[in-house]
mmCIF file of C-alpha atoms in Angstrom:
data_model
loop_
_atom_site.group_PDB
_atom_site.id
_atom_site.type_symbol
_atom_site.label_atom_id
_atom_site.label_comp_id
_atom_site.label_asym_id
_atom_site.label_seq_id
_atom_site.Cartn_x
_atom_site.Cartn_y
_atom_site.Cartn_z
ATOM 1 C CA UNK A 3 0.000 0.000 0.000
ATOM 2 C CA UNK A 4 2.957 2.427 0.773
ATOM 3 C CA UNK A 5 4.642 2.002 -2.122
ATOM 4 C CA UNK A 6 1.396 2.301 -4.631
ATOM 5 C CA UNK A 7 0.740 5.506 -2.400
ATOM 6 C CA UNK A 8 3.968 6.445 -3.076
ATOM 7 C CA UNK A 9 3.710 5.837 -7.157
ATOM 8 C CA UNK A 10 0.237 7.379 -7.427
ATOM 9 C CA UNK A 11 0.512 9.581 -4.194
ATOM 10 C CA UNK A 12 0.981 13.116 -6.355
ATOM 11 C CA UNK A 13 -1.619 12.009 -8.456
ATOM 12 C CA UNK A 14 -4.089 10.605 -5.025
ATOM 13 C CA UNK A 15 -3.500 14.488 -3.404
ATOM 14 C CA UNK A 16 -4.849 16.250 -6.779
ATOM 15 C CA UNK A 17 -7.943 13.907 -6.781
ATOM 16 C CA UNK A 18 -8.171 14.626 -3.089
ATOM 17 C CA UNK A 19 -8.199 18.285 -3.541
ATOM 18 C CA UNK A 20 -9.996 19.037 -6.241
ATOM 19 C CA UNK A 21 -12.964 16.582 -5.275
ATOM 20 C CA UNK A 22 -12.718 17.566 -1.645
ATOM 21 C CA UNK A 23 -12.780 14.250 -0.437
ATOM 22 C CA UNK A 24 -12.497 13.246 3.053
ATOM 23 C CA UNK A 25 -9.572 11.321 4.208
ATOM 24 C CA UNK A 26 -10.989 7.976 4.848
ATOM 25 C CA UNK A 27 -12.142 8.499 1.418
ATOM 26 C CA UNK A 28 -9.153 9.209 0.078
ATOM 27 C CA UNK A 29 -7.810 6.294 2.091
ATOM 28 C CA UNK A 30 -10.339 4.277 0.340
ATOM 29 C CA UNK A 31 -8.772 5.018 -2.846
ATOM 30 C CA UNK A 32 -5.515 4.264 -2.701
ATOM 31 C CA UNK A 33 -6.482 0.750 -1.500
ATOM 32 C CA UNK A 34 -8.652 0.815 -3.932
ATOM 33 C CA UNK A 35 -5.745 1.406 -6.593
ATOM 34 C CA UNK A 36 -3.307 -0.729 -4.346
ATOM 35 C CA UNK A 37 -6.195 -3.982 -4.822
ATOM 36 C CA UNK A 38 -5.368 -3.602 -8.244
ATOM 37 C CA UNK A 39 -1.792 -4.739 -7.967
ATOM 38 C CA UNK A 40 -3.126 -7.605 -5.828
ATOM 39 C CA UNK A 41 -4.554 -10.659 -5.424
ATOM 40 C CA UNK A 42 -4.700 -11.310 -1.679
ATOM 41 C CA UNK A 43 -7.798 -8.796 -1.124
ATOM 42 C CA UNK A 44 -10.867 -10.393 -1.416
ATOM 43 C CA UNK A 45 -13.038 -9.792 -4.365
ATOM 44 C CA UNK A 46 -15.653 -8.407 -2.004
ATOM 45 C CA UNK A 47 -13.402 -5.322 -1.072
ATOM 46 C CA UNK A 48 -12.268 -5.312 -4.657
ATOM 47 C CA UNK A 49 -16.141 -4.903 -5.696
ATOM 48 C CA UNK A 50 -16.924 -2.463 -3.013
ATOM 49 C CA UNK A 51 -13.954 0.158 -3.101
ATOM 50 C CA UNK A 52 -14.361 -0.246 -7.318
ATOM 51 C CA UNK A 53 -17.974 1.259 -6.027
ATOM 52 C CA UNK A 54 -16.574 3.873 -4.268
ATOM 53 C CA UNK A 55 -14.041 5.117 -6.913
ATOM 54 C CA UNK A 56 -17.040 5.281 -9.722
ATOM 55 C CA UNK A 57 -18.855 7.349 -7.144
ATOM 56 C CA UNK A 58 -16.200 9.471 -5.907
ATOM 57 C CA UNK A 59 -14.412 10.013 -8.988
ATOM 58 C CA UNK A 60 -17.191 10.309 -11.565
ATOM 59 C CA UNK A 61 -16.118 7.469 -13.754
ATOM 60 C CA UNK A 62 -18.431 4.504 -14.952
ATOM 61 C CA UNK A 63 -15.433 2.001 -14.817
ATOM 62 C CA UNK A 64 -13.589 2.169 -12.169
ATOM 63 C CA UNK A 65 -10.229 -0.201 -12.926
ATOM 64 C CA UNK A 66 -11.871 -3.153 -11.685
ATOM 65 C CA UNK A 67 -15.862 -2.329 -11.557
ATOM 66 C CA UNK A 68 -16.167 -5.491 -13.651
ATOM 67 C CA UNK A 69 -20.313 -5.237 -12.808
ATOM 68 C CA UNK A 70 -22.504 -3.867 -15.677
ATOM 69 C CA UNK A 71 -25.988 -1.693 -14.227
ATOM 70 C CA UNK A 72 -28.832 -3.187 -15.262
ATOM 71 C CA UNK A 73 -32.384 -3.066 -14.795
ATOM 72 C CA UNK A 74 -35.139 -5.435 -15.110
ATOM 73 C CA UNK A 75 -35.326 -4.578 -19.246
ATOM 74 C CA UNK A 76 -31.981 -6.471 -19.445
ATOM 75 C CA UNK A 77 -33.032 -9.350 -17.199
ATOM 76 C CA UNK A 78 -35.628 -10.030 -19.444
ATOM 77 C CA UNK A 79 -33.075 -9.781 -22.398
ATOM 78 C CA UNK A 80 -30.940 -12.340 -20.674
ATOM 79 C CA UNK A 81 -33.635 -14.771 -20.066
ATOM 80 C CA UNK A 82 -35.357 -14.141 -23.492
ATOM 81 C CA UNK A 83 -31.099 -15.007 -24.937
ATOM 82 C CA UNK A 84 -31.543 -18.322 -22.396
ATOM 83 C CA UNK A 85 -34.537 -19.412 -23.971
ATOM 84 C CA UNK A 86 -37.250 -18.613 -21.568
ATOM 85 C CA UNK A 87 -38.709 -15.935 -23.521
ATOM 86 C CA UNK A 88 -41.836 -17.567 -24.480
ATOM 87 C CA UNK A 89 -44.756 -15.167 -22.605
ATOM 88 C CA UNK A 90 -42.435 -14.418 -20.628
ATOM 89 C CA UNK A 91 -44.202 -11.657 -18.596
ATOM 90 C CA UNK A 92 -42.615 -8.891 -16.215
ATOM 91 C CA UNK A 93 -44.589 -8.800 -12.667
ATOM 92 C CA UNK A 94 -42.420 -6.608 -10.488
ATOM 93 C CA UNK A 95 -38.779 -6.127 -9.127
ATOM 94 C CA UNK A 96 -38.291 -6.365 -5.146
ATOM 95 C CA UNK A 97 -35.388 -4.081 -3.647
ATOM 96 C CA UNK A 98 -34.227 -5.905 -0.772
ATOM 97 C CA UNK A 99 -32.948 -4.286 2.110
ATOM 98 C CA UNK A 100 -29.734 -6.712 1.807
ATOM 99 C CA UNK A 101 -26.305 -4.656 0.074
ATOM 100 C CA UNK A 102 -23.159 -5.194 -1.139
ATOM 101 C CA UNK A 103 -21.791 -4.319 2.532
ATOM 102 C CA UNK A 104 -23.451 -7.038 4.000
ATOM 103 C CA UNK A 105 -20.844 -8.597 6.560
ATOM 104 C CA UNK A 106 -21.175 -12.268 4.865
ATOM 105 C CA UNK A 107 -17.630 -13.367 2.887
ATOM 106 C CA UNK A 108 -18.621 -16.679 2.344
ATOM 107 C CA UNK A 109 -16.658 -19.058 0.286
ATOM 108 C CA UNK A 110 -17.710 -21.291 -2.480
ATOM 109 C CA UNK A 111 -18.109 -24.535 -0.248
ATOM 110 C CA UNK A 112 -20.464 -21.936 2.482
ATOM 111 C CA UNK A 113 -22.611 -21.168 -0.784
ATOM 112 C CA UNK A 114 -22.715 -24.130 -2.358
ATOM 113 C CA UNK A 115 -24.269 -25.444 1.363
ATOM 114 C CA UNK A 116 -26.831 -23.060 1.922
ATOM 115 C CA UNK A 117 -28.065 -24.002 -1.515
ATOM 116 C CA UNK A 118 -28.231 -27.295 -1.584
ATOM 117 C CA UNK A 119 -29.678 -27.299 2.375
ATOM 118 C CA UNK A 120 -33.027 -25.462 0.741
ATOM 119 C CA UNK A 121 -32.877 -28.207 -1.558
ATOM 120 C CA UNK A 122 -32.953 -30.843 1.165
ATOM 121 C CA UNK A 123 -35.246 -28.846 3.400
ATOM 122 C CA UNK A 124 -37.673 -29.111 0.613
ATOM 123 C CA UNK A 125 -36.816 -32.633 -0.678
ATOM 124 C CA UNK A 126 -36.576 -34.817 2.283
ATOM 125 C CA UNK A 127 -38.699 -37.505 1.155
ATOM 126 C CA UNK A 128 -37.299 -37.380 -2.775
ATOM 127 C CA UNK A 129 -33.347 -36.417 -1.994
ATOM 128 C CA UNK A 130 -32.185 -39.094 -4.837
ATOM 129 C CA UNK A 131 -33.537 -36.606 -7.438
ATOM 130 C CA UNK A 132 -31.923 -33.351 -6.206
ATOM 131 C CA UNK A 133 -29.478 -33.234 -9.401
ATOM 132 C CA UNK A 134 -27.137 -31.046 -10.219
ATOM 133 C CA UNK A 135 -26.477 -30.927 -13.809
ATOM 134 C CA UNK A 136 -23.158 -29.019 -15.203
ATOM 135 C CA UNK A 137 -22.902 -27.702 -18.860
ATOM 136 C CA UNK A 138 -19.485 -25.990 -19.349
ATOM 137 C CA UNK A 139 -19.186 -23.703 -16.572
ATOM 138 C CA UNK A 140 -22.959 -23.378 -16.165
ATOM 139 C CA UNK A 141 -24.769 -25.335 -13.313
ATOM 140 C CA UNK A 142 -28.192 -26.471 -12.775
ATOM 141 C CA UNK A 143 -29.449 -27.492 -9.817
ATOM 142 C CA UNK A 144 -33.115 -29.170 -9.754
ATOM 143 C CA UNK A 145 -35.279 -30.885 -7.479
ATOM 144 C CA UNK A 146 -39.163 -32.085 -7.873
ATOM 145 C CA UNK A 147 -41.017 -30.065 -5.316
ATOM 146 C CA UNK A 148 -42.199 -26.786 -5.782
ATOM 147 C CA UNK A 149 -42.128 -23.817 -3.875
ATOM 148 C CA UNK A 150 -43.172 -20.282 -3.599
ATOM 149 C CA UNK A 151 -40.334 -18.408 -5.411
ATOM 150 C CA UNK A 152 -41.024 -15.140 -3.129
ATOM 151 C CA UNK A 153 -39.803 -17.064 -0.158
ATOM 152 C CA UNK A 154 -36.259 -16.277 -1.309
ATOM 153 C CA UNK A 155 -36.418 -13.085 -0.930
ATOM 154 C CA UNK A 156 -38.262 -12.135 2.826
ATOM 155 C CA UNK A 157 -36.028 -12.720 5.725
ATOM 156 C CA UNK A 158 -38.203 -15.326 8.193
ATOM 157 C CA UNK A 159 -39.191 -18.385 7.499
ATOM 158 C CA UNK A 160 -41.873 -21.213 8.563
ATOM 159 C CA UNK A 161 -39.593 -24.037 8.474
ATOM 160 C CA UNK A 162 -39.939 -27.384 10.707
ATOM 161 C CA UNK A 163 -38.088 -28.170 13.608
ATOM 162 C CA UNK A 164 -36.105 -31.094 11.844
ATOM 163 C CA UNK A 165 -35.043 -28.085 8.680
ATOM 164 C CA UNK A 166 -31.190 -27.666 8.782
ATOM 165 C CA UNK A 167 -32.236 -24.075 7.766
ATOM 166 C CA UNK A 168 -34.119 -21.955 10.856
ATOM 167 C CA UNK A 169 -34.043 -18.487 9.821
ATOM 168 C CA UNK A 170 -34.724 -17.628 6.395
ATOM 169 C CA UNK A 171 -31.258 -15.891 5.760
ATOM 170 C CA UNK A 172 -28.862 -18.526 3.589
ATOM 171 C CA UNK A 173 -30.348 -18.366 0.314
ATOM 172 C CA UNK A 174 -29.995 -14.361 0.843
ATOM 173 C CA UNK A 175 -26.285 -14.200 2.607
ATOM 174 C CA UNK A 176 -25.507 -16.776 -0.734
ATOM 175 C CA UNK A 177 -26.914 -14.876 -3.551
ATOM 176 C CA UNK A 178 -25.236 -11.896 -2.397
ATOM 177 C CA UNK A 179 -21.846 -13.624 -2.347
ATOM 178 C CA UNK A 180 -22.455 -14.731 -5.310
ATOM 179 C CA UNK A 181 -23.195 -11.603 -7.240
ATOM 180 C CA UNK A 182 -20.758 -9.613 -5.358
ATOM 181 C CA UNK A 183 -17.811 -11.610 -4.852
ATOM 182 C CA UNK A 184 -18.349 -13.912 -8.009
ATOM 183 C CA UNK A 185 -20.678 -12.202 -10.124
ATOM 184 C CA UNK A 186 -22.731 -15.079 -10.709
ATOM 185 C CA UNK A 187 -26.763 -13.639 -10.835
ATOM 186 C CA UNK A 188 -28.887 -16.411 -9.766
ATOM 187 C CA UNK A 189 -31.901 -17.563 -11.867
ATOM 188 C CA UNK A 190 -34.444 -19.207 -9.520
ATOM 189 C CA UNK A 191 -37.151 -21.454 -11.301
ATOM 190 C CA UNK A 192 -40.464 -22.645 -9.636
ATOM 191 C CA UNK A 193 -43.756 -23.577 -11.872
ATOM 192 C CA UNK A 194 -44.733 -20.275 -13.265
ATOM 193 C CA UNK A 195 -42.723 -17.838 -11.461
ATOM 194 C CA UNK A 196 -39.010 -17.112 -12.360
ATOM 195 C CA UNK A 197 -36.923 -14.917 -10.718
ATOM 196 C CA UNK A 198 -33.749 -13.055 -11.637
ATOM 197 C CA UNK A 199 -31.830 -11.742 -8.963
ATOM 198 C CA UNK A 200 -29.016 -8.713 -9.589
ATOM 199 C CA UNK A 201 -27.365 -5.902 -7.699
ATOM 200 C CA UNK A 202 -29.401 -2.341 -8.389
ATOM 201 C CA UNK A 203 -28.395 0.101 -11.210
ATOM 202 C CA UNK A 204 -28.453 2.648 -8.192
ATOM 203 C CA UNK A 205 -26.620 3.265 -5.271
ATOM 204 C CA UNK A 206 -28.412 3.895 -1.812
ATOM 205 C CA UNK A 207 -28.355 7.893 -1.380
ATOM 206 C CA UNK A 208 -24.782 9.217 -0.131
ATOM 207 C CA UNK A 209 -23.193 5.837 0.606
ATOM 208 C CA UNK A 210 -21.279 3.427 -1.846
ATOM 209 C CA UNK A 211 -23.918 1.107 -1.216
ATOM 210 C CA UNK A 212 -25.856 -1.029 -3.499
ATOM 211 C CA UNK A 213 -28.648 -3.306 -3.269
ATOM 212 C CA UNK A 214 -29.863 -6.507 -4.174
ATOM 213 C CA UNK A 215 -33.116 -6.892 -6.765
ATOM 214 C CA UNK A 216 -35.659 -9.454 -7.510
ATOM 215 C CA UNK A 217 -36.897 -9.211 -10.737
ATOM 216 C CA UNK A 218 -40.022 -11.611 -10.792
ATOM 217 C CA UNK A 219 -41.368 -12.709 -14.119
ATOM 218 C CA UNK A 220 -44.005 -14.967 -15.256
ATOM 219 C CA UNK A 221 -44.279 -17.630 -17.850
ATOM 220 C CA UNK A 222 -47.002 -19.391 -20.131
ATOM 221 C CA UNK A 223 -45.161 -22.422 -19.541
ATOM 222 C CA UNK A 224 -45.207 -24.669 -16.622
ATOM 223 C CA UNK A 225 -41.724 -26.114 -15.224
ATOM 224 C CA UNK A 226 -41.494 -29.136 -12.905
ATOM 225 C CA UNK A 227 -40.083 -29.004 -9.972
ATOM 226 C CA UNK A 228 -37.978 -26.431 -9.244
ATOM 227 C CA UNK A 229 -34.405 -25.379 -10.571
ATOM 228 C CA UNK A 230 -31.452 -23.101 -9.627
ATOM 229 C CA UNK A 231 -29.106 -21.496 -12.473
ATOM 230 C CA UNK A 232 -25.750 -20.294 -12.171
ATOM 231 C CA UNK A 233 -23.968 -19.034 -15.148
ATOM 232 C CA UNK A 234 -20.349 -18.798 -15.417
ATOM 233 C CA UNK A 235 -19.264 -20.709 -12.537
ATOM 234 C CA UNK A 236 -15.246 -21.347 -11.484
ATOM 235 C CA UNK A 237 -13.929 -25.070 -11.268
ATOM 236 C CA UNK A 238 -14.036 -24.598 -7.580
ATOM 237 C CA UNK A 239 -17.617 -23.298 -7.468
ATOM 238 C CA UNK A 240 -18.746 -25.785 -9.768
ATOM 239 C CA UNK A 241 -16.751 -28.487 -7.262
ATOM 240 C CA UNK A 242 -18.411 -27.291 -4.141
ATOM 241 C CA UNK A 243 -21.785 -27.571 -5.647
ATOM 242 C CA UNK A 244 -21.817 -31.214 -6.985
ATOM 243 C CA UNK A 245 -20.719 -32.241 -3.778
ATOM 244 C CA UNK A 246 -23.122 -30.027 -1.411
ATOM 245 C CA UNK A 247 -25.238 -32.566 -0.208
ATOM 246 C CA UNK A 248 -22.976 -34.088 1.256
ATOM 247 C CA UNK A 249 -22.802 -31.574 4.046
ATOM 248 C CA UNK A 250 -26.277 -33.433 5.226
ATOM 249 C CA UNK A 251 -27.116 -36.277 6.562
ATOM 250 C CA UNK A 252 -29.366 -38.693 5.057
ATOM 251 C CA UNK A 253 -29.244 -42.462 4.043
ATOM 252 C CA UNK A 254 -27.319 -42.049 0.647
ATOM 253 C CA UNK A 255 -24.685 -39.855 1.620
ATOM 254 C CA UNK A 256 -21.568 -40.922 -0.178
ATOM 255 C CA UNK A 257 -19.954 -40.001 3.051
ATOM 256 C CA UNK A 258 -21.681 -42.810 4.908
ATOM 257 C CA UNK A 259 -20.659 -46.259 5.177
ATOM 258 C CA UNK A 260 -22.435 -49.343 6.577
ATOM 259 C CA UNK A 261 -24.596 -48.981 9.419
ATOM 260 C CA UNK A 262 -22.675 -50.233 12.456
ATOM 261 C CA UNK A 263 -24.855 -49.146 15.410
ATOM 262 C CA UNK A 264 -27.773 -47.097 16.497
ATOM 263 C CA UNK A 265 -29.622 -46.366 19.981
ATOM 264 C CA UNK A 266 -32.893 -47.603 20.274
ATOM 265 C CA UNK A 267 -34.914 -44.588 19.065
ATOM 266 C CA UNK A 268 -32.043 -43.781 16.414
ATOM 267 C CA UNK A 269 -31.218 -40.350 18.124
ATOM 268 C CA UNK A 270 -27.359 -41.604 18.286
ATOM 269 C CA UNK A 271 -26.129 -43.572 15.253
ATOM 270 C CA UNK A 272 -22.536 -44.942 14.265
ATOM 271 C CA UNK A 273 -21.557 -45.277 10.798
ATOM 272 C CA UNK A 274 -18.720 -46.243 9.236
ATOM 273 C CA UNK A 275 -16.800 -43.782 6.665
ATOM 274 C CA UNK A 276 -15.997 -43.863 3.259
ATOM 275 C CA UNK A 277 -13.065 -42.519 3.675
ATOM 276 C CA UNK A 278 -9.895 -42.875 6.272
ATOM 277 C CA UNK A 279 -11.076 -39.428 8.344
ATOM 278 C CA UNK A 280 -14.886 -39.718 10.009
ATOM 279 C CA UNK A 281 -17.472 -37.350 10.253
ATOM 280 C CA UNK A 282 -19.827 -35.954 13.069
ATOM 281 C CA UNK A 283 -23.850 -34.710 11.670
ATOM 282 C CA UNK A 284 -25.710 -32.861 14.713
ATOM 283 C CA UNK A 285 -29.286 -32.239 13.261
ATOM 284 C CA UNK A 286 -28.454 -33.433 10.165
ATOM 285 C CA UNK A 287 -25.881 -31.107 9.234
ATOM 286 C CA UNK A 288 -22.352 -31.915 9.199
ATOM 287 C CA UNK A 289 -20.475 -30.133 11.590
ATOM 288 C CA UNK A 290 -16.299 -31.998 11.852
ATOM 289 C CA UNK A 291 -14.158 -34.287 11.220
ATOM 290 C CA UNK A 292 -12.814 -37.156 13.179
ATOM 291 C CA UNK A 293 -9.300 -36.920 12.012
ATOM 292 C CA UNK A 294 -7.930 -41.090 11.621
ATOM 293 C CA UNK A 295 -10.741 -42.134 13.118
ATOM 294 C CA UNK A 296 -13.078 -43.833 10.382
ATOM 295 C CA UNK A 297 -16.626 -43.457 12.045
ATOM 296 C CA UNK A 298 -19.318 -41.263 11.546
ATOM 297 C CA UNK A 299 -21.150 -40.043 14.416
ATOM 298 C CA UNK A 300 -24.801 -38.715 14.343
ATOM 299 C CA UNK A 301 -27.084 -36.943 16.958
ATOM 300 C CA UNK A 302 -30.538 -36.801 15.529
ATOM 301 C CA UNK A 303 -31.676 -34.863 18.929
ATOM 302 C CA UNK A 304 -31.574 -31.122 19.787
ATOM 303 C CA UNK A 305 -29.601 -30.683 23.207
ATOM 304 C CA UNK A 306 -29.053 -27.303 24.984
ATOM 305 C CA UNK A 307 -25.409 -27.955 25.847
ATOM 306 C CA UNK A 308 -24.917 -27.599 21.932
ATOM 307 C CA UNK A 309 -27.804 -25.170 21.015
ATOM 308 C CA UNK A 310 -26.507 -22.540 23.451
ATOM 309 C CA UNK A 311 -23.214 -22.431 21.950
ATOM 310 C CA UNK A 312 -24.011 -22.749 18.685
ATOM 311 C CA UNK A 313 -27.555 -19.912 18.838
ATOM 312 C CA UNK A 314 -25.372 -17.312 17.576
ATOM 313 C CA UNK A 315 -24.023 -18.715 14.560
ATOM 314 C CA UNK A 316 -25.507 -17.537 11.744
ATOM 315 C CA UNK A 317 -22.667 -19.044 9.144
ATOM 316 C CA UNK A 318 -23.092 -22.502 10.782
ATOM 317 C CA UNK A 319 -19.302 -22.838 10.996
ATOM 318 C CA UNK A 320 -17.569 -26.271 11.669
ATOM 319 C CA UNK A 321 -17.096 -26.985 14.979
ATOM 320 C CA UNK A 322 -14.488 -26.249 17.055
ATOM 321 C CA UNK A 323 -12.810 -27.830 19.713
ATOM 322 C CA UNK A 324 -14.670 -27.317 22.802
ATOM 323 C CA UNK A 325 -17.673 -27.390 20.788
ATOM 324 C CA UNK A 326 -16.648 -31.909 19.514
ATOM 325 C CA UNK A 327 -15.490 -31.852 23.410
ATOM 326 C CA UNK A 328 -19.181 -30.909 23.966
ATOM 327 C CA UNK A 329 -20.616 -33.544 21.231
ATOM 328 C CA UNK A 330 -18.641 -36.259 21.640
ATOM 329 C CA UNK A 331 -19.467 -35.863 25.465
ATOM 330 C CA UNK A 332 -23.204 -35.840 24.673
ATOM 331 C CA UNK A 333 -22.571 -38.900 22.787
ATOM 332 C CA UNK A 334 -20.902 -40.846 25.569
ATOM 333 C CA UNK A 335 -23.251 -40.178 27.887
ATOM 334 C CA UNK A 336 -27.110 -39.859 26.308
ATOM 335 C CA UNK A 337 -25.827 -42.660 23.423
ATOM 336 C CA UNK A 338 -23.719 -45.366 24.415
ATOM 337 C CA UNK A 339 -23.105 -45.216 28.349
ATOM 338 C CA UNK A 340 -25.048 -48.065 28.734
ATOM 339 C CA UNK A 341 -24.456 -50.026 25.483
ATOM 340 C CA UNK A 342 -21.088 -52.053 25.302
ATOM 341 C CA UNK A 343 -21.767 -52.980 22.035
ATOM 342 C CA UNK A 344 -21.771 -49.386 20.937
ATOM 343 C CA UNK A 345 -18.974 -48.702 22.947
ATOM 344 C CA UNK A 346 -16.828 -51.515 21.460
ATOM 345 C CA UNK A 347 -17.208 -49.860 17.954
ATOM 346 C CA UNK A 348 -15.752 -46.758 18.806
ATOM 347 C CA UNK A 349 -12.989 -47.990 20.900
ATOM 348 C CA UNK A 350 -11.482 -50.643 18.542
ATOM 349 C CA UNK A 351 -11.943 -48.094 15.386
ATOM 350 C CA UNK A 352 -9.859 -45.729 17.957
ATOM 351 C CA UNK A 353 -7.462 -48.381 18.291
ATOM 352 C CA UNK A 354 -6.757 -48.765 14.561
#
């Protein structure tokens, strides 16, 4: 940053003065101009202070503003070019109150789980048919139930007590990653109703801020099911999503061996892995690795010594050490205190 400052630093003060910016602002710019020269910043902050420069400085492309405006005329051209222009009809376009300063830097395996968990949620009974289909670097993702498109956009949610998702909020926090930090726009598919979702041509008065749109559209023809589009997705992205659902537990998972053990009511179950490391699922979502240790251990049942610690995580994060100390000591004692069988299991795949 010094030395970028010190390249551009005659140049920085003239900009400074003669648009009467404010320091941080000025700040702001040479980090801005710095982020250019490097790849370690993340392309959130890359996004966001190319945002500030077309604002402050008065030019539409910034160095590395790599985002287009648009506006709900050139959604429609986009999906018309996809091939879903047939009566296609415009209904309305939702500003959400989420922006392009939310605090959410997820990566691509964070996003590609809190896609494929509505998927699940929705799909419990039919998981075997949640595909995800890959053209080039374009990814579908489809699923047979329906569902009301408009739920993706309020925050809230009426989900069941057995949902991996509680709040309403992952779809959001991931399509704004997405378009931000990957521009990716999402294309959301559900019987009649598709939905195109894009950062606004406008920024929120006096701030660098933008927000996120939902432009809902309508069309004469019917789709099964439901279906997820992401255009122009990296190796890594495209990675992260084939192997989602594996971040939940049910029957199928490729993660999951042969059924070794399970308490009488199945709210503690032993697996064995796939692979040499094992896995712990808490309310179906996996949450760690058992490092050498090829078992997979599942709690089916919510207990307070894990919900308190975990009520403030929004991002769902792996968990950390006191928090398996916590697990595997609810495991010991509600799952297989009393079983020796049970206990047997663990201890000889321990010993190996």
């Amino acid at each position: 940053i010094i030395s970028t400052c010190a390249i551009i630093g005659q140049e920085g003060v003239k900009v400074w003065k003669r648009r009467q910016l404010a320091f941080e602002d000025w700040i702001c710019l040479m980090l801005a101009f710095s982020a250019l020269h490097s790849e370690r910043l993340n392309r959130g902050f890359l996004t966001i202070a190319g945002d500030l420069g077309s604002r402050f400085l008065g030019m539409k492309n910034f160095g590395f503003t790599r985002r287009p405006a648009m506006n709900q005329e050139q959604s429609l051209k986009i999906l018309e070019e996809l091939g879903f222009g047939n009566g296609l009809t415009p209904i309305e376009s939702l500003t959400s109150s989420v922006t392009t300063s939310w605090g959410v830097n997820w990566d691509e395996d964070y996003i590609a789980r809190d896609i494929m968990q509505n998927f699940f949620d929705a799909n419990k009974k039919s998981i075997s048919q949640i595909k995800v289909n890959v053209d080039g670097n374009n990814v579908t993702v489809s699923a047979p139930a329906r569902f009301n498109i408009l739920e993706l956009f309020y925050i809230g949610s009426y989900k069941n007590d057995d949902d991996v998702g509680q709040y309403g909020e992952g779809f959001k926090a991931a399509a704004m990653c997405l378009l931000r930090d990957f521009d990716i726009n999402p294309i959301a598919i559900s019987g009649n109703q598709i939905l195109y979702i894009r950062i606004s041509e406008n920024y929120v008065e006096d701030t660098p801020l933008r927000q996120i749109i939902y432009d809902l559209f309508r069309t004469s023809e019917k789709n099964d099911g439901s279906k997820l589009i992401l255009r122009n997705c990296s190796k890594q992205m495209i990675r992260a999503l084939q192997e989602g659902l594996t971040h939940f537990f049910y029957r199928q998972n490729p993660l999951l061996g042969k059924k070794l053990w399970s308490h009488w009511n199945d709210d503690f179950i032993i697996y064995s892995s796939n692979s040499a490391d094992g896995h712990v699922f808490y309310r179906n979502l996996r949450r760690g690795e058992i490092p050498q240790i090829p078992l997979v251990l599942v709690i089916n049942k919510k207990y307070l010594t894990i919900e308190n610690k975990i009520a403030n995580d929004r991002d769902r994060n792996a968990f950390g050490e006191k928090l398996m100390r916590t697990f595997y000591a609810q495991f010991s004692r509600g799952g297989v205190k009393h079983d020796v069988k049970g206990q047997k299991i663990i201890v000889e795949a321990a010993h190996h």
